[in-house]
Amino acid sequence: MTYFAYIDQKIVPAQEARIKAADLGLLRGFGIFDYFRLHEGCPLYMDEYLSRFVASAKSLHMPEAPDFESVKDAVLKLLSHNQHDTVGIRLLLTGDTSDDFYLPESSRLIIFTEPFKAPPPEAYKEGITVKLLEFERFSARIKTTSYLPSIAAMLAPGHTAQDILYHKDDYISELSRSNFFAVKEKVVYTPNDHVLMGITRRHVISLAREQGFDVVEAPVRLADIPDFEECFMTSTTKRVVPITVIDQYKIADGKPGPMTKTLLESLLTYEQEYIHNNTVKREQF
């Protein structure tokens, strides 16, 4: 079945979508994006993602950026052509082209559906290894398209970790594409400074508190890594994935912990409740 793209206010097969070589998203890395899932025919938390996308554009003062309603209309128009029950939906806003090849004069909205790729089952069963990298993203609250440091680190010779964990000086911030959580003395900690305010992060924090866990949104120190009882990441594509090794440090016994497993199960249950109660379904597009 075909995947489709919304570009230049038209719906085309995704493989036919094109941007100009002089687009500032390509030339200068000036662009933002967001991503959410159509799961079992339901666009999960769509309004939350679209709100963040529009807010990112506003924060960067992107000229002629679309508003919430026009982006949502474009998404629904694209999904009316979608033939899949489960897909990834990627929103992209670039600086388009400009006379000086530097400062944007307009924005270009592109949205496309793509195959949804979840982590392999062993990631949830065994956990993953991450490598520390000292780096602080520019405007971390904005989902820009620039991922150069993490990609370069992943491509470095001898690199075997599954992801990159950023820190600045003595404090952990986030992973390359996910939020970070740690458990210490049965309290769940997650950084709240210089991090993207993830949608999945928000729901997991809420679910953790519903489960009776204490959750502290505060700086997390590198020095505490040896004392962590559990670690995990959250994101749209990964949901809740345990982290069992950080650099040379094995977390506790090196196996996914019980609180991580509980929160993954809670999130999966919450997804099903959301799908059941949501009035926007694929057959209505």
Short mmCIF file of C-alpha atoms in Angstrom, two decimals:
data_model
loop_
_atom_site.label_atom_id
_atom_site.label_comp_id
_atom_site.label_asym_id
_atom_site.label_seq_id
_atom_site.Cartn_x
_atom_site.Cartn_y
_atom_site.Cartn_z
CA MET A 1 0.00 0.00 0.00
CA THR A 2 1.17 3.52 -0.81
CA TYR A 3 2.27 6.19 1.64
CA PHE A 4 1.32 9.79 0.90
CA ALA A 5 2.64 13.29 1.47
CA TYR A 6 1.03 16.71 1.79
CA ILE A 7 3.22 19.25 0.02
CA ASP A 8 2.43 22.55 -1.69
CA GLN A 9 -1.16 22.07 -0.55
CA LYS A 10 -1.48 18.87 -2.58
CA ILE A 11 -1.55 15.17 -1.74
CA VAL A 12 0.98 13.09 -3.68
CA PRO A 13 2.55 9.64 -3.24
CA ALA A 14 5.33 10.07 -0.67
CA GLN A 15 8.05 8.97 -3.10
CA GLU A 16 7.06 11.81 -5.42
CA ALA A 17 7.35 14.59 -2.82
CA ARG A 18 10.18 17.01 -3.67
CA ILE A 19 11.79 20.11 -2.19
CA LYS A 20 14.03 22.59 -3.99
CA ALA A 21 17.79 22.17 -3.61
CA ALA A 22 17.98 25.74 -2.29
CA ASP A 23 15.45 25.12 0.51
CA LEU A 24 16.85 26.58 3.74
CA GLY A 25 16.02 23.37 5.54
CA LEU A 26 18.64 21.71 3.36
CA LEU A 27 21.09 24.57 2.90
CA ARG A 28 21.11 25.95 6.44
CA GLY A 29 19.38 23.33 8.57
CA PHE A 30 16.58 25.80 9.28
CA GLY A 31 13.51 23.73 9.96
CA ILE A 32 11.34 22.16 12.62
CA PHE A 33 9.44 18.91 12.74
CA ASP A 34 7.16 16.83 14.87
CA TYR A 35 5.99 13.25 14.77
CA PHE A 36 3.06 11.25 16.06
CA ARG A 37 1.41 7.91 15.40
CA LEU A 38 -1.79 6.71 13.85
CA HIS A 39 -2.31 3.59 15.95
CA GLU A 40 -5.14 1.16 15.24
CA GLY A 41 -6.76 3.87 13.15
CA CYS A 42 -6.56 6.54 15.86
CA PRO A 43 -4.23 9.58 15.74
CA LEU A 44 -2.74 9.35 19.23
CA TYR A 45 -2.65 12.67 21.10
CA MET A 46 -2.78 14.52 17.77
CA ASP A 47 -3.79 17.92 19.14
CA GLU A 48 -0.93 17.87 21.64
CA TYR A 49 1.63 17.24 18.92
CA LEU A 50 0.17 19.81 16.55
CA SER A 51 0.14 22.42 19.33
CA ARG A 52 3.81 21.78 20.02
CA PHE A 53 4.63 21.97 16.31
CA VAL A 54 2.92 25.33 15.93
CA ALA A 55 4.55 26.61 19.13
CA SER A 56 7.99 25.59 17.80
CA ALA A 57 7.39 27.60 14.61
CA LYS A 58 6.28 30.60 16.63
CA SER A 59 9.33 30.38 18.92
CA LEU A 60 11.65 30.50 15.90
CA HIS A 61 9.66 33.36 14.33
CA MET A 62 9.27 31.35 11.13
CA PRO A 63 7.66 33.64 8.55
CA GLU A 64 4.22 32.76 7.19
CA ALA A 65 4.04 29.71 9.45
CA PRO A 66 0.65 27.95 9.44
CA ASP A 67 -1.63 28.10 12.47
CA PHE A 68 -3.02 25.15 14.40
CA GLU A 69 -6.25 24.82 12.44
CA SER A 70 -4.56 24.89 9.03
CA VAL A 71 -2.02 22.28 10.11
CA LYS A 72 -4.76 20.05 11.51
CA ASP A 73 -6.78 20.45 8.34
CA ALA A 74 -3.75 19.41 6.28
CA VAL A 75 -3.14 16.37 8.50
CA LEU A 76 -6.74 15.21 8.21
CA LYS A 77 -6.66 15.74 4.46
CA LEU A 78 -3.53 13.60 4.26
CA LEU A 79 -5.02 10.90 6.47
CA SER A 80 -8.10 10.72 4.23
CA HIS A 81 -5.77 9.13 1.65
CA ASN A 82 -4.04 6.85 4.16
CA GLN A 83 -4.56 3.12 3.69
CA HIS A 84 -2.91 1.89 6.90
CA ASP A 85 -4.21 1.39 10.43
CA THR A 86 -0.81 2.14 11.94
CA VAL A 87 1.61 4.70 10.47
CA GLY A 88 4.01 7.40 11.53
CA ILE A 89 2.95 10.95 10.68
CA ARG A 90 5.85 13.37 10.24
CA LEU A 91 5.32 17.12 10.09
CA LEU A 92 8.05 19.31 8.65
CA LEU A 93 8.26 23.08 8.32
CA THR A 94 11.26 24.45 6.45
CA GLY A 95 12.51 27.95 5.67
CA ASP A 96 11.69 27.40 1.99
CA THR A 97 13.91 29.36 -0.43
CA SER A 98 15.12 32.95 -0.04
CA ASP A 99 16.86 35.56 -2.16
CA ASP A 100 19.98 35.64 0.00
CA PHE A 101 20.06 31.87 0.62
CA TYR A 102 20.20 32.61 4.36
CA LEU A 103 17.32 34.48 5.99
CA PRO A 104 13.90 32.87 5.48
CA GLU A 105 11.15 34.85 3.80
CA SER A 106 8.44 32.20 4.07
CA SER A 107 7.80 28.69 5.36
CA ARG A 108 7.00 25.45 3.62
CA LEU A 109 4.77 22.83 5.24
CA ILE A 110 5.31 19.19 4.38
CA ILE A 111 3.55 16.28 6.06
CA PHE A 112 4.00 12.64 5.17
CA THR A 113 3.01 9.21 6.35
CA GLU A 114 5.67 6.56 6.78
CA PRO A 115 5.98 3.01 8.09
CA PHE A 116 5.99 2.94 11.87
CA LYS A 117 9.11 1.23 13.21
CA ALA A 118 9.03 0.22 16.86
CA PRO A 119 12.14 -0.89 18.77
CA PRO A 120 12.88 -4.63 18.58
CA PRO A 121 11.30 -6.81 21.30
CA GLU A 122 14.70 -7.46 22.91
CA ALA A 123 15.00 -3.73 23.73
CA TYR A 124 12.06 -4.08 26.12
CA LYS A 125 13.12 -7.50 27.40
CA GLU A 126 16.83 -6.81 27.91
CA GLY A 127 17.13 -3.02 27.91
CA ILE A 128 19.57 -0.95 25.87
CA THR A 129 23.03 0.57 26.23
CA VAL A 130 23.55 4.33 25.86
CA LYS A 131 26.70 6.40 25.56
CA LEU A 132 27.28 9.74 27.26
CA LEU A 133 27.97 12.81 25.14
CA GLU A 134 28.59 16.30 26.49
CA PHE A 135 26.25 18.45 24.43
CA GLU A 136 23.37 20.87 24.95
CA ARG A 137 20.85 21.32 22.17
CA PHE A 138 20.01 24.79 20.91
CA SER A 139 16.53 25.71 22.15
CA ALA A 140 15.87 22.24 23.49
CA ARG A 141 12.13 22.95 23.85
CA ILE A 142 11.92 23.23 20.04
CA LYS A 143 12.05 20.18 17.76
CA THR A 144 14.52 21.40 15.16
CA THR A 145 15.72 19.18 12.33
CA SER A 146 19.38 19.37 13.39
CA TYR A 147 20.75 16.10 14.83
CA LEU A 148 24.36 16.41 13.72
CA PRO A 149 26.14 15.74 17.07
CA SER A 150 24.21 12.57 17.91
CA ILE A 151 24.41 11.14 14.38
CA ALA A 152 28.15 11.85 14.25
CA ALA A 153 28.60 10.12 17.62
CA MET A 154 26.61 7.08 16.46
CA LEU A 155 28.76 6.81 13.32
CA ALA A 156 32.05 7.07 15.20
CA PRO A 157 34.35 4.03 14.86
CA GLY A 158 33.88 1.55 17.68
CA HIS A 159 30.50 2.91 18.74
CA THR A 160 28.19 0.09 19.84
CA ALA A 161 25.57 1.79 22.03
CA GLN A 162 21.97 1.99 20.86
CA ASP A 163 21.57 5.68 21.71
CA ILE A 164 23.25 8.83 22.98
CA LEU A 165 22.61 10.42 26.39
CA TYR A 166 23.37 14.14 26.55
CA HIS A 167 24.83 15.90 29.55
CA LYS A 168 26.14 19.37 30.22
CA ASP A 169 28.89 19.61 32.82
CA ASP A 170 27.62 17.51 35.73
CA TYR A 171 23.97 17.15 34.74
CA ILE A 172 22.08 14.77 32.47
CA SER A 173 19.51 16.31 30.14
CA GLU A 174 17.98 13.97 27.53
CA LEU A 175 18.71 11.36 24.90
CA SER A 176 19.11 12.13 21.21
CA ARG A 177 15.42 11.51 20.49
CA SER A 178 13.93 10.64 23.88
CA ASN A 179 13.42 11.87 27.41
CA PHE A 180 15.35 10.35 30.28
CA PHE A 181 14.07 8.93 33.59
CA ALA A 182 15.92 7.40 36.53
CA VAL A 183 14.73 5.65 39.68
CA LYS A 184 16.60 6.12 42.95
CA GLU A 185 15.30 5.00 46.34
CA LYS A 186 11.95 4.25 44.66
CA VAL A 187 11.55 7.86 43.48
CA VAL A 188 11.27 8.60 39.75
CA TYR A 189 13.46 11.48 38.58
CA THR A 190 13.40 13.20 35.18
CA PRO A 191 15.36 16.27 34.05
CA ASN A 192 13.29 19.39 33.45
CA ASP A 193 15.89 21.87 32.17
CA HIS A 194 17.30 22.04 28.63
CA VAL A 195 15.03 19.18 27.51
CA LEU A 196 12.18 18.76 25.09
CA MET A 197 8.88 18.57 26.91
CA GLY A 198 7.93 15.24 25.38
CA ILE A 199 4.30 14.28 24.93
CA THR A 200 5.00 10.70 26.01
CA ARG A 201 7.06 12.07 28.92
CA ARG A 202 4.02 14.05 30.07
CA HIS A 203 1.72 11.04 29.95
CA VAL A 204 4.23 8.77 31.70
CA ILE A 205 4.69 11.30 34.53
CA SER A 206 0.92 11.45 34.96
CA LEU A 207 0.59 7.65 34.91
CA ALA A 208 3.46 7.24 37.38
CA ARG A 209 1.72 9.53 39.85
CA GLU A 210 -1.53 7.64 39.36
CA GLN A 211 0.38 4.46 40.24
CA GLY A 212 1.43 6.12 43.49
CA PHE A 213 5.05 6.72 42.49
CA ASP A 214 6.78 9.89 43.62
CA VAL A 215 7.96 11.82 40.56
CA VAL A 216 10.50 14.64 40.80
CA GLU A 217 11.12 16.89 37.81
CA ALA A 218 14.53 18.28 38.63
CA PRO A 219 18.18 18.21 37.52
CA VAL A 220 19.71 14.71 37.47
CA ARG A 221 23.41 14.43 38.29
CA LEU A 222 25.95 12.32 36.44
CA ALA A 223 27.44 11.42 39.81
CA ASP A 224 24.23 9.57 40.72
CA ILE A 225 24.45 7.06 37.85
CA PRO A 226 26.06 4.31 39.99
CA ASP A 227 23.18 4.64 42.46
CA PHE A 228 20.33 4.42 39.96
CA GLU A 229 18.01 1.46 40.58
CA GLU A 230 16.38 1.75 37.14
CA CYS A 231 16.64 3.97 34.06
CA PHE A 232 14.38 4.28 31.05
CA MET A 233 13.61 6.51 28.10
CA THR A 234 10.28 7.70 26.73
CA SER A 235 9.34 8.81 23.24
CA THR A 236 6.59 8.58 20.63
CA THR A 237 8.15 5.64 18.83
CA LYS A 238 9.68 3.85 21.83
CA ARG A 239 7.00 4.39 24.46
CA VAL A 240 8.99 3.23 27.54
CA VAL A 241 12.31 1.46 26.91
CA PRO A 242 14.58 0.36 29.77
CA ILE A 243 18.20 1.53 29.85
CA THR A 244 20.44 -1.05 31.49
CA VAL A 245 23.92 0.32 30.73
CA ILE A 246 25.19 3.93 30.64
CA ASP A 247 28.75 4.08 29.36
CA GLN A 248 30.69 1.72 31.64
CA TYR A 249 28.00 1.68 34.34
CA LYS A 250 25.59 -1.23 34.63
CA ILE A 251 22.31 -0.07 36.14
CA ALA A 252 21.55 -2.16 39.25
CA ASP A 253 21.58 -5.83 38.15
CA GLY A 254 21.63 -4.93 34.46
CA LYS A 255 18.03 -5.97 33.87
CA PRO A 256 14.86 -3.92 33.25
CA GLY A 257 13.34 -2.93 36.58
CA PRO A 258 9.80 -3.42 37.93
CA MET A 259 8.81 0.26 37.89
CA THR A 260 9.85 0.55 34.24
CA LYS A 261 7.77 -2.50 33.35
CA THR A 262 4.78 -1.16 35.29
CA LEU A 263 4.91 2.19 33.50
CA LEU A 264 5.16 0.55 30.07
CA GLU A 265 2.12 -1.59 30.85
CA SER A 266 0.25 1.46 32.16
CA LEU A 267 1.05 3.43 29.01
CA LEU A 268 -0.12 0.60 26.74
CA THR A 269 -3.38 0.37 28.71
CA TYR A 270 -3.80 4.15 28.54
CA GLU A 271 -3.30 4.05 24.75
CA GLN A 272 -6.10 1.53 24.39
CA GLU A 273 -8.42 3.61 26.57
CA TYR A 274 -7.57 6.70 24.52
CA ILE A 275 -8.29 4.86 21.27
CA HIS A 276 -11.59 3.54 22.63
CA ASN A 277 -12.74 6.98 23.81
CA ASN A 278 -11.42 9.10 20.94
CA THR A 279 -13.99 10.22 18.40
CA VAL A 280 -11.47 10.71 15.58
CA LYS A 281 -10.91 7.41 13.80
CA ARG A 282 -9.43 6.48 10.45
CA GLU A 283 -12.81 5.60 8.90
CA GLN A 284 -14.03 9.16 9.61
CA PHE A 285 -11.29 10.98 7.71
#
